[in-house]
Each structure stands twice: as structure tokens, then as C-alpha cells.
Amino acid sequence: MTYEEQLLALAKEDERIVVMTAENRAAIRGLPAQLGERFIDVGICEQTMVGAAAGLALRGRIPVLHALATFLTMRAFEFIRTDIGIGGLPVKLVGAVPGFLSDGNGPTHQALEDIAIMRGIPGMQVFCPADNDELLAGLPAMLATPFPCYIRYNAMPAVVRHHEPFAPGRAEQFGEGNDVALLTYGFLLREVLEAQRLLEAEGLACRVVNLRTLAPLDKDMLLSAVAACGTVVTVEDHFLTGGLYSILAELLLAHGMTASVLAIAMDSRWFRPATLPRVLEHEHFTGAHIARRILHALAPEEEFVRGNGQPLFKTYL
């Protein structure tokens, strides 16, 4: 099933759902003919769309908005914060091509601060699906919640068989290793699982935590991973400030805990536009690069040999 098919099915079940877009129809091209007056395209006017959605929500509707993530979260931020956030209205914001998924676009179209912006609004939920399967699994719950919600749209093919039923605030764990905990969200779960495989081939026992929602947060699973593992790694296609690394730091401080943390994120610059595989390679976010960065952190180059001259790891990726 596609996102469009799932959204249509939910709209047929609940006439309160209204689909809106700011001329961003890529994922919902077939819905105008199906929904009629319940499909509204305002043109390239994200602020107008958000304001209108707030009015619809006040009249009992559940608006589902679609726009490019960078313009939805930044151009319309004041409207989201004031019209939706203050009133706690159940408007659902679907941001297209967030993070590295805006691969071929330059900095003006790169949403690398969207999570920081959206989670700063009290009551805003933030859903970052790893793939199409997780997007479809989470969409009914996100539309049903009475809170406003920001969804980092991601309809990429499934990267893994998800074993944990979706619920806001419930993460998903792969593996039970206690050497390294890799924390991530969104499509980068694919690369992090590959890094896990490579690290375990080096003899490191790893666990991966797929956070799925960053607000609400699965605090118990994060604290458990920190308590159990010697090294914690955060991996995200977002700026270092305000994203998962910041979320983890806030959580640890609140619980009086410390940890050895390696943050893999964009720090102080935007990424170089290219096709997605080349972006990941150039920015060192492939599974192999992530594993290599972790090995560097665990054993700097001058420590890569044991006292007897034998390599510390079987292969240096």
C-alpha cells in the first residue's frame, strides 16, 4: 500500500479528515478526484495553508497538510506556533524531502533544522518513519492523536521487518549488545543497521534503537541503552543542535547520568547536493562510514595495534 492509498482509506473512514497542500502533490496526486471539496490546494502559500488549517481544526476537522519540509517548518513557523501550537489543534504537518532526502537541492531546500524547530513547540508530536512500512503503520495513530503532529515524510522501501507495534513514544530495538548503542531515526536506520553488521563482524556487540517518534520520546529505552552500553552513538540527517544529540543530552542531564557519546550529524554546514548515494558517501553517512567513525572513536589510529603488533580489529573498514 502507498501513502496516498492509506490516507484515502483513512479519509473515507473519517469525514473530518481534510487533505491540504501548498502545491506539493507528488505523494497525493490521485486524491483531488477522490476527496472533492475535502482536498484543498492553496498554491505556494504555506502560511495561508497553516492558517486555514487552524480554522478548519477549530471547526472540528483534522487537516493533513503537505509541503516541502524546509518551507513548511520555517516559512510558516510563526503560524504553526501561534495558530496551531498555542491552541493545541490536531493539525498534521507532512514535510516532504526532509534532511538528506532533499538530496539534489541546495541549502535553501535542505531541512536540517526541522526537528529542532518543531519539537520546540509545546505539545507538538514528531514522527520520523524509517521507511514506507513504518509510515503506514504510524499514520493512523498520528491522525488519531488529539495533538498537532509533524511527520518527516519517508516512503522509501522497507529496510527491515519491523517487529514492534507502532505507538507514539515507543521505540524499536534491534539486538541486545552492550558494547555500542546506535540511536537513530528515519531512513538512516538502513545505514545504521549496516554499520551494526560491520561492527559485529569486528567482534563488537551492538544494539540499534530506532526512535520513530522524537516527541513523545521513549525515555525508558534510551536510558536503558545508555546504562547498558559503553559507547552511545547518535546518527541523524539533521544539524547537531536541537536534534537527537540534543535530545539525548537533555535526557541524561535530567536523570543525572553521563555517557560516552559520539554524535554523527551535520555540524555547522549544509550538505553538498548530489544523488542520495553520493550525498551519503560524501558526507560519510554510509553504513561503512558510520562503522569506521565508531572504530576511530573506540581506538584512535595510533592505538589500532595491540602490544604484540596484532590489529585491534580484524579489518579496518
Coordinates of C-alpha atoms in Angstrom, one line a residue:
M1 CA 0.0 0.0 0.0
T2 CA 1.1 3.5 -0.7
Y3 CA 0.8 6.6 1.5
E4 CA -1.8 8.0 -0.9
E5 CA -3.9 4.8 -0.6
Q6 CA -3.6 4.7 3.2
L7 CA -4.5 8.4 3.5
L8 CA -7.5 7.9 1.2
A9 CA -8.7 4.9 3.2
L10 CA -8.4 6.9 6.5
A11 CA -10.3 9.8 4.9
K12 CA -13.1 7.6 3.8
E13 CA -13.4 6.2 7.3
D14 CA -13.4 9.7 8.9
E15 CA -15.1 12.6 7.1
R16 CA -13.3 15.0 9.4
I17 CA -10.1 14.5 7.5
V18 CA -9.2 17.3 5.1
V19 CA -6.2 17.0 2.8
M20 CA -4.3 20.2 2.1
T21 CA -1.2 21.1 0.1
A22 CA 0.9 24.1 -0.9
E23 CA 1.3 22.9 -4.5
N24 CA 3.1 19.8 -3.3
R25 CA 1.1 16.9 -4.8
A26 CA 3.8 14.3 -5.5
A27 CA 2.5 11.8 -3.0
I28 CA -1.2 12.6 -3.3
R29 CA -1.9 13.2 -7.0
G30 CA -4.9 11.0 -7.1
L31 CA -6.7 12.4 -4.1
P32 CA -8.4 15.5 -5.6
A33 CA -10.7 13.3 -7.7
Q34 CA -11.4 11.1 -4.7
L35 CA -12.0 13.7 -2.0
G36 CA -13.5 16.6 -3.9
E37 CA -14.0 19.5 -1.6
R38 CA -12.0 17.8 1.1
F39 CA -8.9 18.4 -1.0
I40 CA -7.5 21.9 -0.9
D41 CA -4.5 23.2 -2.8
V42 CA -3.7 26.8 -1.7
G43 CA -0.8 27.2 -4.1
I44 CA 2.7 28.1 -2.9
C45 CA 1.4 29.8 0.2
E46 CA 2.4 27.7 3.2
Q47 CA 1.5 30.4 5.7
T48 CA -2.0 30.7 4.3
M49 CA -2.4 26.9 4.3
V50 CA -1.5 26.7 8.0
G51 CA -3.8 29.5 9.0
A52 CA -6.7 28.0 7.0
A53 CA -5.9 24.6 8.6
A54 CA -6.2 26.1 12.1
G55 CA -9.6 27.5 11.2
L56 CA -10.7 24.1 9.9
A57 CA -9.4 22.4 13.1
L58 CA -11.4 24.8 15.2
R59 CA -14.5 23.7 13.3
G60 CA -13.8 20.0 14.1
R61 CA -11.8 19.0 11.1
I62 CA -8.5 17.1 11.0
P63 CA -6.4 18.8 8.4
V64 CA -3.4 16.9 6.9
L65 CA -1.0 19.4 5.3
H66 CA 1.6 18.7 2.7
A67 CA 4.6 20.9 1.7
L68 CA 8.3 20.8 1.3
A69 CA 9.7 20.3 4.8
T70 CA 12.0 23.3 4.7
F71 CA 9.2 25.8 3.7
L72 CA 6.6 24.2 5.9
T73 CA 8.6 24.3 9.1
M74 CA 10.5 27.6 8.5
R75 CA 8.4 29.9 6.3
A76 CA 5.2 29.0 8.2
F77 CA 6.7 28.6 11.6
E78 CA 5.0 31.6 13.3
F79 CA 1.7 30.4 12.0
I80 CA 2.3 26.8 13.2
R81 CA 3.5 28.0 16.6
T82 CA 0.7 30.6 17.1
D83 CA -2.3 29.3 15.2
I84 CA -1.8 25.6 15.9
G85 CA 0.6 25.2 18.8
I86 CA -0.9 27.6 21.3
G87 CA -4.3 26.2 20.7
G88 CA -3.1 22.6 20.6
L89 CA -5.0 21.9 17.5
P90 CA -4.9 18.5 15.8
V91 CA -3.3 19.7 12.6
K92 CA -0.9 17.2 10.9
L93 CA 2.1 18.6 9.1
V94 CA 3.7 16.4 6.5
G95 CA 7.1 17.6 5.4
A96 CA 8.4 16.3 2.1
V97 CA 12.1 15.6 1.3
P98 CA 13.4 16.3 4.8
G99 CA 17.1 16.0 5.7
F100 CA 19.2 14.2 3.1
L101 CA 16.1 13.2 1.2
S102 CA 16.3 16.7 -0.4
D103 CA 19.5 15.2 -1.9
G104 CA 19.8 17.2 -5.2
N105 CA 18.8 20.5 -3.7
G106 CA 20.9 23.2 -2.2
P107 CA 20.8 24.8 1.3
T108 CA 17.6 26.8 0.6
H109 CA 15.7 23.5 0.3
Q110 CA 17.5 21.4 2.9
A111 CA 15.5 20.9 6.1
L112 CA 18.3 20.1 8.6
E113 CA 16.8 22.0 11.5
D114 CA 13.1 21.0 11.1
I115 CA 13.1 18.7 14.2
A116 CA 14.7 21.3 16.4
I117 CA 12.1 23.8 15.3
M118 CA 9.0 21.5 15.6
R119 CA 9.9 19.9 18.9
G120 CA 10.3 23.4 20.4
I121 CA 6.5 23.9 20.1
P122 CA 4.9 22.5 23.3
G123 CA 2.6 19.6 22.6
M124 CA 3.9 19.0 19.0
Q125 CA 4.5 15.4 18.2
V126 CA 7.3 14.5 15.8
F127 CA 7.2 11.3 13.8
C128 CA 10.2 10.2 11.7
P129 CA 9.4 6.9 9.9
A130 CA 12.3 4.7 8.8
D131 CA 10.5 3.6 5.6
N132 CA 7.2 3.2 3.9
D133 CA 6.1 0.3 6.2
E134 CA 6.7 2.4 9.3
L135 CA 5.0 5.5 7.7
L136 CA 1.8 3.4 7.0
A137 CA 2.0 1.8 10.4
G138 CA 2.2 5.1 12.2
L139 CA -0.1 7.2 10.1
P140 CA -3.4 6.1 11.7
A141 CA -2.1 6.8 15.2
M142 CA -0.7 10.2 14.2
L143 CA -4.1 11.2 12.6
A144 CA -6.0 9.9 15.7
T145 CA -4.0 11.8 18.3
P146 CA -5.6 15.0 19.5
F147 CA -2.2 16.8 19.4
P148 CA -0.5 18.6 16.5
C149 CA 2.0 16.5 14.7
Y150 CA 4.9 16.9 12.3
I151 CA 5.7 14.0 10.1
R152 CA 9.0 13.7 8.3
Y153 CA 7.7 12.1 5.1
N154 CA 9.6 9.0 4.0
A155 CA 8.1 6.4 1.6
M156 CA 11.3 4.6 0.8
P157 CA 11.1 0.8 0.5
A158 CA 11.2 -1.2 3.8
V159 CA 14.7 -1.5 5.3
V160 CA 13.9 -4.2 7.8
R161 CA 11.0 -6.2 9.2
H162 CA 9.6 -4.0 12.0
H163 CA 8.8 -6.2 15.0
E164 CA 7.5 -3.6 17.5
P165 CA 3.9 -2.5 17.1
F166 CA 3.8 1.3 16.4
A167 CA 2.7 3.6 19.2
P168 CA 3.7 7.2 19.7
G169 CA 6.6 7.3 22.2
R170 CA 7.6 3.6 21.7
A171 CA 10.9 2.9 20.1
E172 CA 12.1 -0.2 18.4
Q173 CA 15.3 -2.1 19.3
F174 CA 17.5 -4.4 17.1
G175 CA 20.0 -6.5 19.0
E176 CA 21.0 -6.7 22.7
G177 CA 24.7 -5.9 22.5
N178 CA 26.3 -3.9 25.3
D179 CA 29.4 -2.5 23.6
V180 CA 27.8 0.1 21.4
A181 CA 24.3 1.6 21.3
L182 CA 23.4 3.2 17.9
L183 CA 20.5 5.6 18.2
T184 CA 18.8 6.9 15.0
Y185 CA 15.5 7.7 13.2
G186 CA 14.2 8.0 9.7
F187 CA 15.7 6.4 6.6
L188 CA 19.2 6.4 8.1
L189 CA 18.1 3.3 10.0
R190 CA 19.2 1.4 6.9
E191 CA 22.7 2.7 7.1
V192 CA 22.9 2.2 10.9
L193 CA 21.8 -1.5 10.6
E194 CA 24.6 -2.0 8.1
A195 CA 27.0 -0.3 10.5
Q196 CA 25.8 -2.7 13.2
R197 CA 26.5 -5.7 10.9
L198 CA 30.0 -4.4 10.2
L199 CA 30.8 -3.7 13.8
E200 CA 29.6 -7.1 15.0
A201 CA 31.9 -8.6 12.4
E202 CA 34.7 -6.9 14.3
G203 CA 33.6 -8.5 17.5
L204 CA 31.6 -5.6 18.9
A205 CA 28.2 -6.4 20.4
C206 CA 25.8 -3.7 19.3
R207 CA 22.2 -2.7 19.7
V208 CA 20.3 -0.3 17.4
V209 CA 17.4 1.9 18.7
N210 CA 15.0 3.2 16.0
L211 CA 13.3 6.0 17.8
R212 CA 10.4 6.5 15.3
T213 CA 8.9 9.4 17.3
L214 CA 11.2 12.0 18.8
A215 CA 8.2 13.6 20.6
P216 CA 6.9 11.8 22.5
L217 CA 10.2 10.1 23.4
D218 CA 10.8 6.6 24.5
K219 CA 12.8 7.7 27.5
D220 CA 12.9 4.2 29.1
M221 CA 14.6 2.6 26.1
L222 CA 17.1 5.4 25.7
L223 CA 18.1 5.3 29.4
S224 CA 18.3 1.5 29.3
A225 CA 20.6 1.7 26.2
V226 CA 22.9 4.3 27.9
A227 CA 23.0 2.3 31.1
A228 CA 23.9 -0.9 29.3
C229 CA 26.4 0.2 26.7
G230 CA 29.9 1.5 27.0
T231 CA 29.5 3.8 23.9
V232 CA 26.4 5.6 22.6
V233 CA 26.2 6.9 19.1
T234 CA 23.6 9.2 17.7
V235 CA 23.1 9.2 13.9
E236 CA 20.9 11.7 12.2
D237 CA 20.5 13.8 9.0
H238 CA 19.9 17.0 11.0
F239 CA 22.1 19.7 12.5
L240 CA 23.8 18.7 15.7
T241 CA 22.0 21.4 17.6
G242 CA 18.4 20.6 18.5
G243 CA 18.1 17.1 17.1
L244 CA 18.7 13.7 18.6
Y245 CA 22.1 14.5 20.1
S246 CA 20.5 17.5 22.0
I247 CA 17.5 15.3 23.0
L248 CA 19.8 12.7 24.5
A249 CA 21.9 15.4 26.3
E250 CA 18.7 16.9 27.8
L251 CA 17.5 13.4 28.9
L252 CA 20.8 12.5 30.5
L253 CA 21.1 15.8 32.4
A254 CA 17.5 15.4 33.7
H255 CA 18.4 12.0 35.1
G256 CA 21.8 12.9 36.4
M257 CA 23.6 10.5 34.0
T258 CA 26.7 10.7 31.9
A259 CA 27.7 8.7 28.8
S260 CA 30.4 8.4 26.2
V261 CA 28.6 9.8 23.2
L262 CA 29.7 10.0 19.6
A263 CA 27.4 12.4 17.6
I264 CA 27.2 11.8 13.8
A265 CA 25.2 14.7 12.4
M266 CA 25.7 17.8 10.3
D267 CA 27.7 20.3 12.2
S268 CA 27.7 23.9 11.2
R269 CA 27.2 23.5 7.4
W270 CA 24.7 22.2 4.9
F271 CA 25.4 19.1 2.8
R272 CA 26.7 19.1 -0.8
P273 CA 23.8 18.4 -3.2
A274 CA 24.0 15.2 -5.3
T275 CA 22.1 12.0 -5.7
L276 CA 21.3 10.3 -2.3
P277 CA 24.0 7.6 -2.5
R278 CA 26.6 10.3 -3.3
V279 CA 25.4 12.5 -0.5
L280 CA 25.8 9.7 1.9
E281 CA 29.2 8.9 0.6
H282 CA 30.5 12.5 0.5
E283 CA 29.1 13.3 4.0
H284 CA 30.3 10.0 5.5
F285 CA 26.9 8.6 6.4
T286 CA 27.0 5.2 4.7
G287 CA 26.9 2.2 6.9
A288 CA 30.6 1.6 6.3
H289 CA 31.5 5.2 7.1
I290 CA 29.4 5.1 10.3
A291 CA 31.2 1.9 11.4
R292 CA 34.6 3.4 10.6
R293 CA 33.8 6.6 12.6
I294 CA 32.8 4.4 15.5
L295 CA 36.0 2.4 15.3
H296 CA 38.0 5.6 15.2
A297 CA 36.3 6.8 18.4
L298 CA 36.9 3.5 20.2
A299 CA 40.5 3.2 19.1
P300 CA 42.3 6.2 17.5
E301 CA 44.7 5.3 14.7
E302 CA 47.8 5.3 17.0
E303 CA 46.1 2.6 19.1
F304 CA 45.0 0.3 16.3
V305 CA 47.6 -2.3 17.1
R306 CA 47.8 -4.3 20.3
G307 CA 51.0 -4.6 22.3
N308 CA 52.0 -7.7 20.2
G309 CA 51.6 -5.8 17.0
Q310 CA 48.4 -7.5 16.0
P311 CA 45.5 -5.4 14.8
L312 CA 42.9 -4.4 17.4
F313 CA 40.2 -5.1 14.9
K314 CA 40.1 -7.9 12.3
T315 CA 39.6 -5.4 9.5
Y316 CA 39.8 -1.7 9.5
L317 CA 36.9 -0.7 7.2

